[in-house]
PDB file of C-alpha atoms in Angstrom:
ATOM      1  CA  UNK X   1     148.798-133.514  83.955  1.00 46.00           C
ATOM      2  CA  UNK X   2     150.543-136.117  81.700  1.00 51.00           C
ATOM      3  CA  UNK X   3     151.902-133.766  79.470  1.00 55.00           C
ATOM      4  CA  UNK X   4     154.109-132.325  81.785  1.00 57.00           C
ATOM      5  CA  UNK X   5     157.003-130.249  79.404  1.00 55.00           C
ATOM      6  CA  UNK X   6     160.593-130.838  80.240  1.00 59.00           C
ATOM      7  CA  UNK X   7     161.702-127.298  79.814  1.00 58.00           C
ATOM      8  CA  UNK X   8     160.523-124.184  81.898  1.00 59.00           C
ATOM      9  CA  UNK X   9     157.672-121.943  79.387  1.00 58.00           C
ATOM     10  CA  UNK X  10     159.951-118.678  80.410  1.00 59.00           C
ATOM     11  CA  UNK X  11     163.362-120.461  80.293  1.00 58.00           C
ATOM     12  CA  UNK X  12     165.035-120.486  76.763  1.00 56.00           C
ATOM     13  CA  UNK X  13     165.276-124.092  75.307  1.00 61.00           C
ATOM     14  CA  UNK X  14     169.506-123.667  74.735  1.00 61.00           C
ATOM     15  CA  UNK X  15     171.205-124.930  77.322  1.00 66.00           C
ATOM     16  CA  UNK X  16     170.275-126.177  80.689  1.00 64.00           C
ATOM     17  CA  UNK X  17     172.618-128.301  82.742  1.00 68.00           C
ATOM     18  CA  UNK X  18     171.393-131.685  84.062  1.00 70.00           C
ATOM     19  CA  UNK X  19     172.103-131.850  87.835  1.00 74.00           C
ATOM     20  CA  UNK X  20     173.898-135.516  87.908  1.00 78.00           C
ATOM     21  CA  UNK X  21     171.270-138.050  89.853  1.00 78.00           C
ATOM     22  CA  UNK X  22     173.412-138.075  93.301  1.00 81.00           C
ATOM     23  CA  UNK X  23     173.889-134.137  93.193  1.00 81.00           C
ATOM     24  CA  UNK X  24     173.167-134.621  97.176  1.00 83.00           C
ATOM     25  CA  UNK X  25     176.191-136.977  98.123  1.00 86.00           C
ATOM     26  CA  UNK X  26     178.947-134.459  97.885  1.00 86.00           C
ATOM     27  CA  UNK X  27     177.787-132.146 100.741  1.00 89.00           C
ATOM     28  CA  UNK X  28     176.751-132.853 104.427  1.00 91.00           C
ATOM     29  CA  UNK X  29     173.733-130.819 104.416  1.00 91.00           C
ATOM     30  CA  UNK X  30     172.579-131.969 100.959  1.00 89.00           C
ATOM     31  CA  UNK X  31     172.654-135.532 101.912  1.00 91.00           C
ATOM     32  CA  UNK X  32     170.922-134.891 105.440  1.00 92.00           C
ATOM     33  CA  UNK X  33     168.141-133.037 103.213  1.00 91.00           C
ATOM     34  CA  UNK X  34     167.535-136.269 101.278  1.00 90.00           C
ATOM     35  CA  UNK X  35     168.135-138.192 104.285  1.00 93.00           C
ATOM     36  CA  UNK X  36     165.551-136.542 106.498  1.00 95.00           C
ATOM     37  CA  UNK X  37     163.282-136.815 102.538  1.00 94.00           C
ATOM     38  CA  UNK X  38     163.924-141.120 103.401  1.00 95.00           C
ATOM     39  CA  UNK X  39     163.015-141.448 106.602  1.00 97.00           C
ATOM     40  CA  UNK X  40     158.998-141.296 105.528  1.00 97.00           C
ATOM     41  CA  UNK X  41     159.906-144.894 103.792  1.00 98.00           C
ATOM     42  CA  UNK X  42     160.687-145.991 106.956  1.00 98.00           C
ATOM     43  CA  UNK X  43     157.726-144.667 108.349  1.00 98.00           C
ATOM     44  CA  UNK X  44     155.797-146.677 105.930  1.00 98.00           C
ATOM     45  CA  UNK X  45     157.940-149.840 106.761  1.00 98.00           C
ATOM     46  CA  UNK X  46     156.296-149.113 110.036  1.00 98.00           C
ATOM     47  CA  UNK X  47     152.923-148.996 109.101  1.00 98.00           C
ATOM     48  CA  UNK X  48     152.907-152.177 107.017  1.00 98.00           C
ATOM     49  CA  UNK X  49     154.810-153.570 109.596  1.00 98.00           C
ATOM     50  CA  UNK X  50     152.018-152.597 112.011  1.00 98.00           C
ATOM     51  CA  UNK X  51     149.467-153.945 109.527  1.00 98.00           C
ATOM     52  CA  UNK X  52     150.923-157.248 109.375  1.00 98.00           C
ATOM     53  CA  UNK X  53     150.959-157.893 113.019  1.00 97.00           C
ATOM     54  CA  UNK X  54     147.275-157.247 113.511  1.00 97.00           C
ATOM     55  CA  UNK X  55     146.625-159.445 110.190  1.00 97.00           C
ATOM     56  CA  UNK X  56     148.680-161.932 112.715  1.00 97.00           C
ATOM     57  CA  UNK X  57     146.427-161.184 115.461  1.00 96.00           C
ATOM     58  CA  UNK X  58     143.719-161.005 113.699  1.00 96.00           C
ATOM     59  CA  UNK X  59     144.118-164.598 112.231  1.00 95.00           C
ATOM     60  CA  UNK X  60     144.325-166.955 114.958  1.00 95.00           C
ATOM     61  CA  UNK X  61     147.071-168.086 117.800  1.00 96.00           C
ATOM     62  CA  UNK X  62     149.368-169.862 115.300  1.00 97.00           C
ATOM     63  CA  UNK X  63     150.043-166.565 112.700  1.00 97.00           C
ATOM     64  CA  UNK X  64     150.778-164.338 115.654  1.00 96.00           C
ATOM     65  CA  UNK X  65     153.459-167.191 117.204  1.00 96.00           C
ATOM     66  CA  UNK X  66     154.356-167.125 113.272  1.00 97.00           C
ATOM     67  CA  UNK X  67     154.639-163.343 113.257  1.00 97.00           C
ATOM     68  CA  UNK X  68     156.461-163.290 116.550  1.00 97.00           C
ATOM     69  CA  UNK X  69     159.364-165.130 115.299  1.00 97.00           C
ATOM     70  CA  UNK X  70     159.890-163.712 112.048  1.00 98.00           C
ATOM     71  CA  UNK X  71     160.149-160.521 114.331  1.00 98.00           C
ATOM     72  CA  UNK X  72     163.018-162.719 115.980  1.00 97.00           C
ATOM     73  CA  UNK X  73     164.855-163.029 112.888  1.00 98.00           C
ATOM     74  CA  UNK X  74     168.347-161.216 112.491  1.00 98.00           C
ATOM     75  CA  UNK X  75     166.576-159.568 109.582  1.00 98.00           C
ATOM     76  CA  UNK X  76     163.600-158.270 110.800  1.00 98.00           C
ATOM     77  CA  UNK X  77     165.995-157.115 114.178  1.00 98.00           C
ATOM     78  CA  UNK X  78     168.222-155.295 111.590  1.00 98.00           C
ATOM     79  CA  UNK X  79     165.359-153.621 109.616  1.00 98.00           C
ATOM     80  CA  UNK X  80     164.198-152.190 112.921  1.00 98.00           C
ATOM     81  CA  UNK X  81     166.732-151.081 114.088  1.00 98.00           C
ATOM     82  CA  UNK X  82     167.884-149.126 111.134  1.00 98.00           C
ATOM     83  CA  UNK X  83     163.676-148.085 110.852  1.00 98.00           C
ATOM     84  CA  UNK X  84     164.202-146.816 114.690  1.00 98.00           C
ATOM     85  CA  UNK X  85     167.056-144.765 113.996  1.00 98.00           C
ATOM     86  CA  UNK X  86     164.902-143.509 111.004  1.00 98.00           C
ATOM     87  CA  UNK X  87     162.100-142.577 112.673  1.00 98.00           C
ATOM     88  CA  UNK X  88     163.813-140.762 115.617  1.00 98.00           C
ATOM     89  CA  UNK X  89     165.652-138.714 112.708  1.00 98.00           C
ATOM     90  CA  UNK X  90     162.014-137.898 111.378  1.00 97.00           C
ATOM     91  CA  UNK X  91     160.797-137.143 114.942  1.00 98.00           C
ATOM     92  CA  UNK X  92     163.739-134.782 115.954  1.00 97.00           C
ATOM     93  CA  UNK X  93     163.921-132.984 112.418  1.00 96.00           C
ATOM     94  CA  UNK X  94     159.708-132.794 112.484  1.00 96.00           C
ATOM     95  CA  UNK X  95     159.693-131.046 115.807  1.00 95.00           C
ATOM     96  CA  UNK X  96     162.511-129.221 115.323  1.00 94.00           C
ATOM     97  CA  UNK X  97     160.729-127.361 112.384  1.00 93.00           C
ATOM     98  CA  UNK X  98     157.399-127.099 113.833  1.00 88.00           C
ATOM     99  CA  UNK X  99     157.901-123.689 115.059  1.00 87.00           C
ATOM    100  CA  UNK X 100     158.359-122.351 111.302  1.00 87.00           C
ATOM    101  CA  UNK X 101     155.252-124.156 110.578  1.00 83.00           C
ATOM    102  CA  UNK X 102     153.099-123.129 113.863  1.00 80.00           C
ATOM    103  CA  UNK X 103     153.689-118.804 114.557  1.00 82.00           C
ATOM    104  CA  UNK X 104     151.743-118.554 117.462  1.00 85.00           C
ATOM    105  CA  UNK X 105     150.873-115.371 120.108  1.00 86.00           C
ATOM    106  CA  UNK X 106     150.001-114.340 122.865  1.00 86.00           C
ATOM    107  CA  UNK X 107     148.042-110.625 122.985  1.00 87.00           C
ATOM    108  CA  UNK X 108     150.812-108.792 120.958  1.00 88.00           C
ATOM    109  CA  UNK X 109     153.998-110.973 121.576  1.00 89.00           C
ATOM    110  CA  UNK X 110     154.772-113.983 119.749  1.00 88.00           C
ATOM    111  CA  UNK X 111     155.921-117.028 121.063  1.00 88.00           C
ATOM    112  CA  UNK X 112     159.638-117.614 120.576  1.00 89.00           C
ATOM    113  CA  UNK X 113     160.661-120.922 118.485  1.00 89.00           C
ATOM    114  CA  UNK X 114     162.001-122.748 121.206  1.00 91.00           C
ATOM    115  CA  UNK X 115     159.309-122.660 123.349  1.00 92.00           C
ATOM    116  CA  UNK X 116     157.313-124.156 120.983  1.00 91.00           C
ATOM    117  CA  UNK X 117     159.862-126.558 119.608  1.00 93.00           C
ATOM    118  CA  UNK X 118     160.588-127.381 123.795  1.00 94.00           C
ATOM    119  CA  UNK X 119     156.241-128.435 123.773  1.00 94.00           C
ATOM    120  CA  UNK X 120     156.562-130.594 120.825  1.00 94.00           C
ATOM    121  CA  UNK X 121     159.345-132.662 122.373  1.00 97.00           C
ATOM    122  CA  UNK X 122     157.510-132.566 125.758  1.00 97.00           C
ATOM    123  CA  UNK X 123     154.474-134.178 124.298  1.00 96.00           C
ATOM    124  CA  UNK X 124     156.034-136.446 121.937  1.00 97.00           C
ATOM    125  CA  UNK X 125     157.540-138.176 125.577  1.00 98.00           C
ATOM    126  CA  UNK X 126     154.178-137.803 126.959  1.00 97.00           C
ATOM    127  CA  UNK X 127     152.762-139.799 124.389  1.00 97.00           C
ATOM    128  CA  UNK X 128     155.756-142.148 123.920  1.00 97.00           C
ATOM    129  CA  UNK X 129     154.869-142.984 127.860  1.00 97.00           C
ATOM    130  CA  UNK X 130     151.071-142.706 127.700  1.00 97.00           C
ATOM    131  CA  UNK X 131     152.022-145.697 124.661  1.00 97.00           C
ATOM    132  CA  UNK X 132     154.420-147.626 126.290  1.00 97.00           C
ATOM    133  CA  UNK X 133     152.188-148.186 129.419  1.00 96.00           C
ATOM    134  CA  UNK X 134     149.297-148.805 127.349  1.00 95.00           C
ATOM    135  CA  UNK X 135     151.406-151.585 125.313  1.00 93.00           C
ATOM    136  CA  UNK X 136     153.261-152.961 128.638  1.00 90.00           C
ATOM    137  CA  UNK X 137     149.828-153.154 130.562  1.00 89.00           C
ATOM    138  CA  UNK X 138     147.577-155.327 128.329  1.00 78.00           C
TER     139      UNK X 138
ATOM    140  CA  UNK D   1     153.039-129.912  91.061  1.00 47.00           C
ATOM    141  CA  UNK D   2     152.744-125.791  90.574  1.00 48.00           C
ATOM    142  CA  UNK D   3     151.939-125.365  87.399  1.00 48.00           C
ATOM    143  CA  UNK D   4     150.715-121.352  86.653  1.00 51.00           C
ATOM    144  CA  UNK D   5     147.398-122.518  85.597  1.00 56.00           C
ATOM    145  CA  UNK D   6     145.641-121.935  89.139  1.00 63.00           C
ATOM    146  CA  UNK D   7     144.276-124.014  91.432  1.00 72.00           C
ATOM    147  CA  UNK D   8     146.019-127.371  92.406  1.00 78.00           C
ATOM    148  CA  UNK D   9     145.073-130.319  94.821  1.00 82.00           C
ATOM    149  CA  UNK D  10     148.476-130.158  96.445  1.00 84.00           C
ATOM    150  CA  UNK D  11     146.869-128.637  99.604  1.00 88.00           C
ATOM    151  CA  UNK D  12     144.837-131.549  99.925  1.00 92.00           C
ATOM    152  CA  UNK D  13     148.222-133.718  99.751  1.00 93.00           C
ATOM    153  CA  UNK D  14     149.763-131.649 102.101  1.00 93.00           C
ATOM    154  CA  UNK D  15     147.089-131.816 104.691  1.00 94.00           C
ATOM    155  CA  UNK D  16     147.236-135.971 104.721  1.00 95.00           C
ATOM    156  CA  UNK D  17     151.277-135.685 104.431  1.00 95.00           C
ATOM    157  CA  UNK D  18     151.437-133.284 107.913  1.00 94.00           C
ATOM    158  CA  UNK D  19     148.845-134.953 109.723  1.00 95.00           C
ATOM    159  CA  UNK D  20     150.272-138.223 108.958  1.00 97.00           C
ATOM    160  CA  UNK D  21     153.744-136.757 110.110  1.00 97.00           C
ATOM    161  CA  UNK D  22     152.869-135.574 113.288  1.00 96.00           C
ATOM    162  CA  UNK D  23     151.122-138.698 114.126  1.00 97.00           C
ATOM    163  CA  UNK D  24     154.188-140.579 113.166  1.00 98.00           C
ATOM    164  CA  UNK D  25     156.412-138.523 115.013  1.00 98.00           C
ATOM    165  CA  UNK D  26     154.296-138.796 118.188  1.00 98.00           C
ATOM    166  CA  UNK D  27     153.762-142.804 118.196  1.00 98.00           C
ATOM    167  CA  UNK D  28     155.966-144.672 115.675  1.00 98.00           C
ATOM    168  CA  UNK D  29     159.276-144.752 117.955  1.00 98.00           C
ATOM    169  CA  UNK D  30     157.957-145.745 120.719  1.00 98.00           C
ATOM    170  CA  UNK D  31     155.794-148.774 119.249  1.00 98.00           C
ATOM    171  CA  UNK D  32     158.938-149.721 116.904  1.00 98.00           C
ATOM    172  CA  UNK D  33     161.601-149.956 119.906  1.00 98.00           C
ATOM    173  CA  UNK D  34     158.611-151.637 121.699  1.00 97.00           C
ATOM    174  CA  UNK D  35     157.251-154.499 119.801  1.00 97.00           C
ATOM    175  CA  UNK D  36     160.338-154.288 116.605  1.00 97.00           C
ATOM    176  CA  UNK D  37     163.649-154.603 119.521  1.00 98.00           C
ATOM    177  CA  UNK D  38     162.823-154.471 123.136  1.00 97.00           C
ATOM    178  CA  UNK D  39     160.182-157.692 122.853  1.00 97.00           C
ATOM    179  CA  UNK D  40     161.961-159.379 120.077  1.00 97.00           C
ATOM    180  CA  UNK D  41     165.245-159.583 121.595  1.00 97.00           C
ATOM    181  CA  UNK D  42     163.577-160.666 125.579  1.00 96.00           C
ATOM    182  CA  UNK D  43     164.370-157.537 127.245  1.00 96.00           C
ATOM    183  CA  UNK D  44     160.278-157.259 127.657  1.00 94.00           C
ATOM    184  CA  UNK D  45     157.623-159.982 128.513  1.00 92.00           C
ATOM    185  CA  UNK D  46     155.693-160.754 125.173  1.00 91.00           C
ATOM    186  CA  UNK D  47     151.934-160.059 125.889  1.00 92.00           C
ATOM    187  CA  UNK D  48     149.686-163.112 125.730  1.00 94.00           C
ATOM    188  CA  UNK D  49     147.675-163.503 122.593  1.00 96.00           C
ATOM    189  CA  UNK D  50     144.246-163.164 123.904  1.00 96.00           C
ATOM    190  CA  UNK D  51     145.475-159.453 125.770  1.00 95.00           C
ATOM    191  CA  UNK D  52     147.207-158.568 122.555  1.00 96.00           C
ATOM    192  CA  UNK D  53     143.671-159.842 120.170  1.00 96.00           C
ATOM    193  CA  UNK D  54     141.600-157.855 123.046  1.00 96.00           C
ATOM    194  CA  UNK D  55     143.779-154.623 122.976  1.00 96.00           C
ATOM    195  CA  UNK D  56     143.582-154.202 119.335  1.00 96.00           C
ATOM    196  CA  UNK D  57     139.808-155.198 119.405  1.00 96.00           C
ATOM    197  CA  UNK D  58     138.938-152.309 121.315  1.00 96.00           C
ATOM    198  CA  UNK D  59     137.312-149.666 119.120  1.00 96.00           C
ATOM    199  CA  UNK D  60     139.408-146.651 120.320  1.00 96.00           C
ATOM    200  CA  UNK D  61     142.563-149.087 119.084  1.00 97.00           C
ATOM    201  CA  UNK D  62     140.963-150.003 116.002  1.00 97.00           C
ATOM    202  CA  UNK D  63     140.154-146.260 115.326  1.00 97.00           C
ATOM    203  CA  UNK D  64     143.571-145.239 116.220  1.00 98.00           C
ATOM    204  CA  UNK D  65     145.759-147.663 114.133  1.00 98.00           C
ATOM    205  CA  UNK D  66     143.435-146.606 111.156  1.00 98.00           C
ATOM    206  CA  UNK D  67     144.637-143.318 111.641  1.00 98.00           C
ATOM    207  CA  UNK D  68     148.166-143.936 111.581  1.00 98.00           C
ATOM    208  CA  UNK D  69     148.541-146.706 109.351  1.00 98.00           C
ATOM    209  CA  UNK D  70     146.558-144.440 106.851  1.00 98.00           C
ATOM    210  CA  UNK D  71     148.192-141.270 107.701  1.00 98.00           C
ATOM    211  CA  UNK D  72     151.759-142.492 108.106  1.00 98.00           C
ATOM    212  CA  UNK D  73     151.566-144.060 104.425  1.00 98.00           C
ATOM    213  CA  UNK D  74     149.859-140.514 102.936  1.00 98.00           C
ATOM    214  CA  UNK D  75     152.482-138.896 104.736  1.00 98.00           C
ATOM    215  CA  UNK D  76     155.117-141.432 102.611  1.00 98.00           C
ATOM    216  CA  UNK D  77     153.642-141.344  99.991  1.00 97.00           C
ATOM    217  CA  UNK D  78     153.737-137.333  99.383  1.00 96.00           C
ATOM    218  CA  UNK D  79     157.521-136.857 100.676  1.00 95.00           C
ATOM    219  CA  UNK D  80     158.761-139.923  98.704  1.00 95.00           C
ATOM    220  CA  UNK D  81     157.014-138.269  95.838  1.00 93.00           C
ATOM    221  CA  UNK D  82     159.107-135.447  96.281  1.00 91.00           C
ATOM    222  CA  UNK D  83     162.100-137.081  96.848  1.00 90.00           C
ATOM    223  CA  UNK D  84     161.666-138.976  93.678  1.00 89.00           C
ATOM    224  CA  UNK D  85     161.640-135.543  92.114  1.00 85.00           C
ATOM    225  CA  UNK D  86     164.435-133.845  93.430  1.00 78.00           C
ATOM    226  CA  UNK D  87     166.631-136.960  93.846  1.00 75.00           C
ATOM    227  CA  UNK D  88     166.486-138.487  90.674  1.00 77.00           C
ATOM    228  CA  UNK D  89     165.463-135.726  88.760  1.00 72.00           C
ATOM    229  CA  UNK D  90     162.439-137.337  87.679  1.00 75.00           C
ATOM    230  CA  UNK D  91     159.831-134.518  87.519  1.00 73.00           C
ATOM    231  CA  UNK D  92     158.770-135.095  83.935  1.00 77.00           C
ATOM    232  CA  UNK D  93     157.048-138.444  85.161  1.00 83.00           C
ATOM    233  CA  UNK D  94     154.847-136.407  87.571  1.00 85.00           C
ATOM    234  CA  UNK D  95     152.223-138.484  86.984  1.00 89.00           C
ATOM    235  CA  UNK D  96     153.064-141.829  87.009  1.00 91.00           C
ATOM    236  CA  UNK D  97     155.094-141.130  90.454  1.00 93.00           C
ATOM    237  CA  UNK D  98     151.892-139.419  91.931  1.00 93.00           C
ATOM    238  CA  UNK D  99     149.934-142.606  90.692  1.00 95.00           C
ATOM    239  CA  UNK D 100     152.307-145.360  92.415  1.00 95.00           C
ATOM    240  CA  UNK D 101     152.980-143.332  95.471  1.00 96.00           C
ATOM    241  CA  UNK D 102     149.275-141.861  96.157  1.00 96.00           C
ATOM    242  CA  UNK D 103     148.041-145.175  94.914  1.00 97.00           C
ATOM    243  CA  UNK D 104     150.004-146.790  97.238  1.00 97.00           C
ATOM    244  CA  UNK D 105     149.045-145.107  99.915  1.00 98.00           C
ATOM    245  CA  UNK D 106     145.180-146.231  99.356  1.00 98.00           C
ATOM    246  CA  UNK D 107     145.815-149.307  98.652  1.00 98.00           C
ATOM    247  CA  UNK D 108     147.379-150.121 102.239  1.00 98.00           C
ATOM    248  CA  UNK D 109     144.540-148.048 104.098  1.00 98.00           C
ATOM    249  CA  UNK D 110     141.968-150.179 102.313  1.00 98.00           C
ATOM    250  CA  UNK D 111     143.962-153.053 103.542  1.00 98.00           C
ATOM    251  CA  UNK D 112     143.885-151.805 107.072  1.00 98.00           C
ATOM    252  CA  UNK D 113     140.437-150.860 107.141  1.00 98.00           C
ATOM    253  CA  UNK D 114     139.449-154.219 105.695  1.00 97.00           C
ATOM    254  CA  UNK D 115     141.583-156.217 108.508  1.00 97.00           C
ATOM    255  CA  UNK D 116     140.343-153.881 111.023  1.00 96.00           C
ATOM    256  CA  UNK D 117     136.753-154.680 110.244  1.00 93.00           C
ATOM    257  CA  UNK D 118     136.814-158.358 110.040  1.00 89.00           C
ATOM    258  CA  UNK D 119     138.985-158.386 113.717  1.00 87.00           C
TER     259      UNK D 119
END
C-alpha cells in the first residue's frame, strides 16, 4: 500500500498534465462538489464538540459553567454558525441523493426518486423534533 | 484505493462513512442550532446541570452519542480522505492520509467511549 506509483500501469509515462491544486474554484458546480466533500469536517467539529460537553458534564458543576461560556464566546457562536450552515448543506445534499443510493419496489414498479427523497426529509424533521423535545424536556 | 489486484477493505470504509452520514444528517442540526446558537445566545432556558448529567447518564443516551460521535468522525474521516485526494491531488500519499484520517477517527471514539464509561 505504500508504494503507491504515481503514473497509471496502462497510461504511457510521456506526458500527463497536472490538474493545478484549486482546479475546483473556477466553476460553480466544481466548487459545490468540494464544498458538499467539506461539510464532513464540520460534522466532525460537531462530534468533538459534542465530546467536549459531556467531558464538561461529566467532570463536575464548575467545567460545564466553564463549557457553557466558552459556548458564549463570539468564537465558538461564529464556528457554529458557519458548522450549522454546514451541516444543513450535508443534510439536504445526503437526502437529496439517497434515492440513487436506495432503488426500492413495490411488486413490479419501482418507487420514483422523489418519493423516497420526500421520506428522508420527512424523517429527518421527525427526528429533529423527537430531539429537540427530548433536549428541551430534561 | 482500487488498485486491480482484487479485493480491497474500502467496503468496510464505506459502510462506517454512510452509516455515520445518515446519522449525522438525521441529528447533528438539530443538536448544533440547539445547544451551539439557540441556548448560547438566551433564546432557550439552559438546562440545569444535574438534568443535563442525568440525561446523558442514561444508557440509551450514552449508547446513542457513542454511535454518532463514532460514526460522524468515520464518516469524516473517509470523505476528507477523499477530498484530500481529489483536492490537492495528493493520491500518491494514500497511505499516510488513510493513517491520519482513519486514525483519527479511532482515536476520538476511544475518547468517547472512555468518557462515556467513567460518566
Amino acid at each position: 500500500m505504500s508504494h503507491y506509483p504515481r503514473y497509471k500501469k496502462y497510461r504511457p509515462r510521456v506526458y500527463s498534465k497536472r490538474m493545478p491544486i484549486f482546479w475546483w474554484v473556477r466553476k460553480w458546480p466544481h466548487a459545490r462538489f468540494i464544498l458538499r466533500e467539506l461539510t464532513s469536517v464540520f460534522v466532525a467539529f460537531y462530534a468533538i464538540v459534542l465530546l467536549l460537553h459531556v467531558r464538561s458534564l461529566a467532570a463536575g458543576p464548575e467545567a460545564y459553567a466553564n463549557f457553557m461560556a466558552w459556548l458564549q464566546t463570539p468564537v465558538a457562536l461564529a464556528l457554529h454558525t458557519v458548522a450549522l450552515v454546514m451541516v444543513l448543506y450535508h443534510s439536504i445534499t445526503w437526502f437529496s441523493l439517497a434515492p440513487k443510493a436506495m432503488v426500492l419496489r413495490v411488486g413490479r414498479t419501482r418507487i420514483p426518486g422523489w418519493a423516497i427523497a420526500g421520506a428522508n426529509f420527512a424523517a429527518w424533521g421527525l427526528f429533529s423534533l423527537i430531539l429537540a423535545w427530548i433536549v428541551l424536556t430534561v | 484505493m482500487a488498485t486491480h489486484k482484487g479485493k480491497t477493505n474500502e467496503p468496510f470504509w464505506w459502510a462506517l462513512f454512510g452509516a455515520g452520514g445518515v446519522l449525522a444528517a438525521f441529528c447533528i442540526p438539530v443538536l448544533l442550532f440547539l445547544n451551539g446558537l439557540a441556548i448560547p445566545l438566551g433564546w432557550i432556558e439552559p438546562p440545569r446541570y444535574e438534568d443535563a448529567l442525568a440525561l446523558v447518564q442514561h444508557p440509551l443516551t450514552r449508547l446513542f452519542l457513542f454511535g454518532l460521535i463514532s460514526l460522524s468522525m468515520f464518516h469524516w474521516a473517509h470523505r476528507f480522505r477523499f477530498t484530500l485526494y481529489d483536492g490537492l491531488q495528493i493520491k500518491h500519499l494514500n497511505f499516510l492520509v488513510a493513517l491520519m484520517c482513519y486514525g483519527s477517527a479511532v482515536v476520538v471514539s476511544i475518547l468517547t467511549a472512555v468518557v462515556l464509561f467513567q460518566l
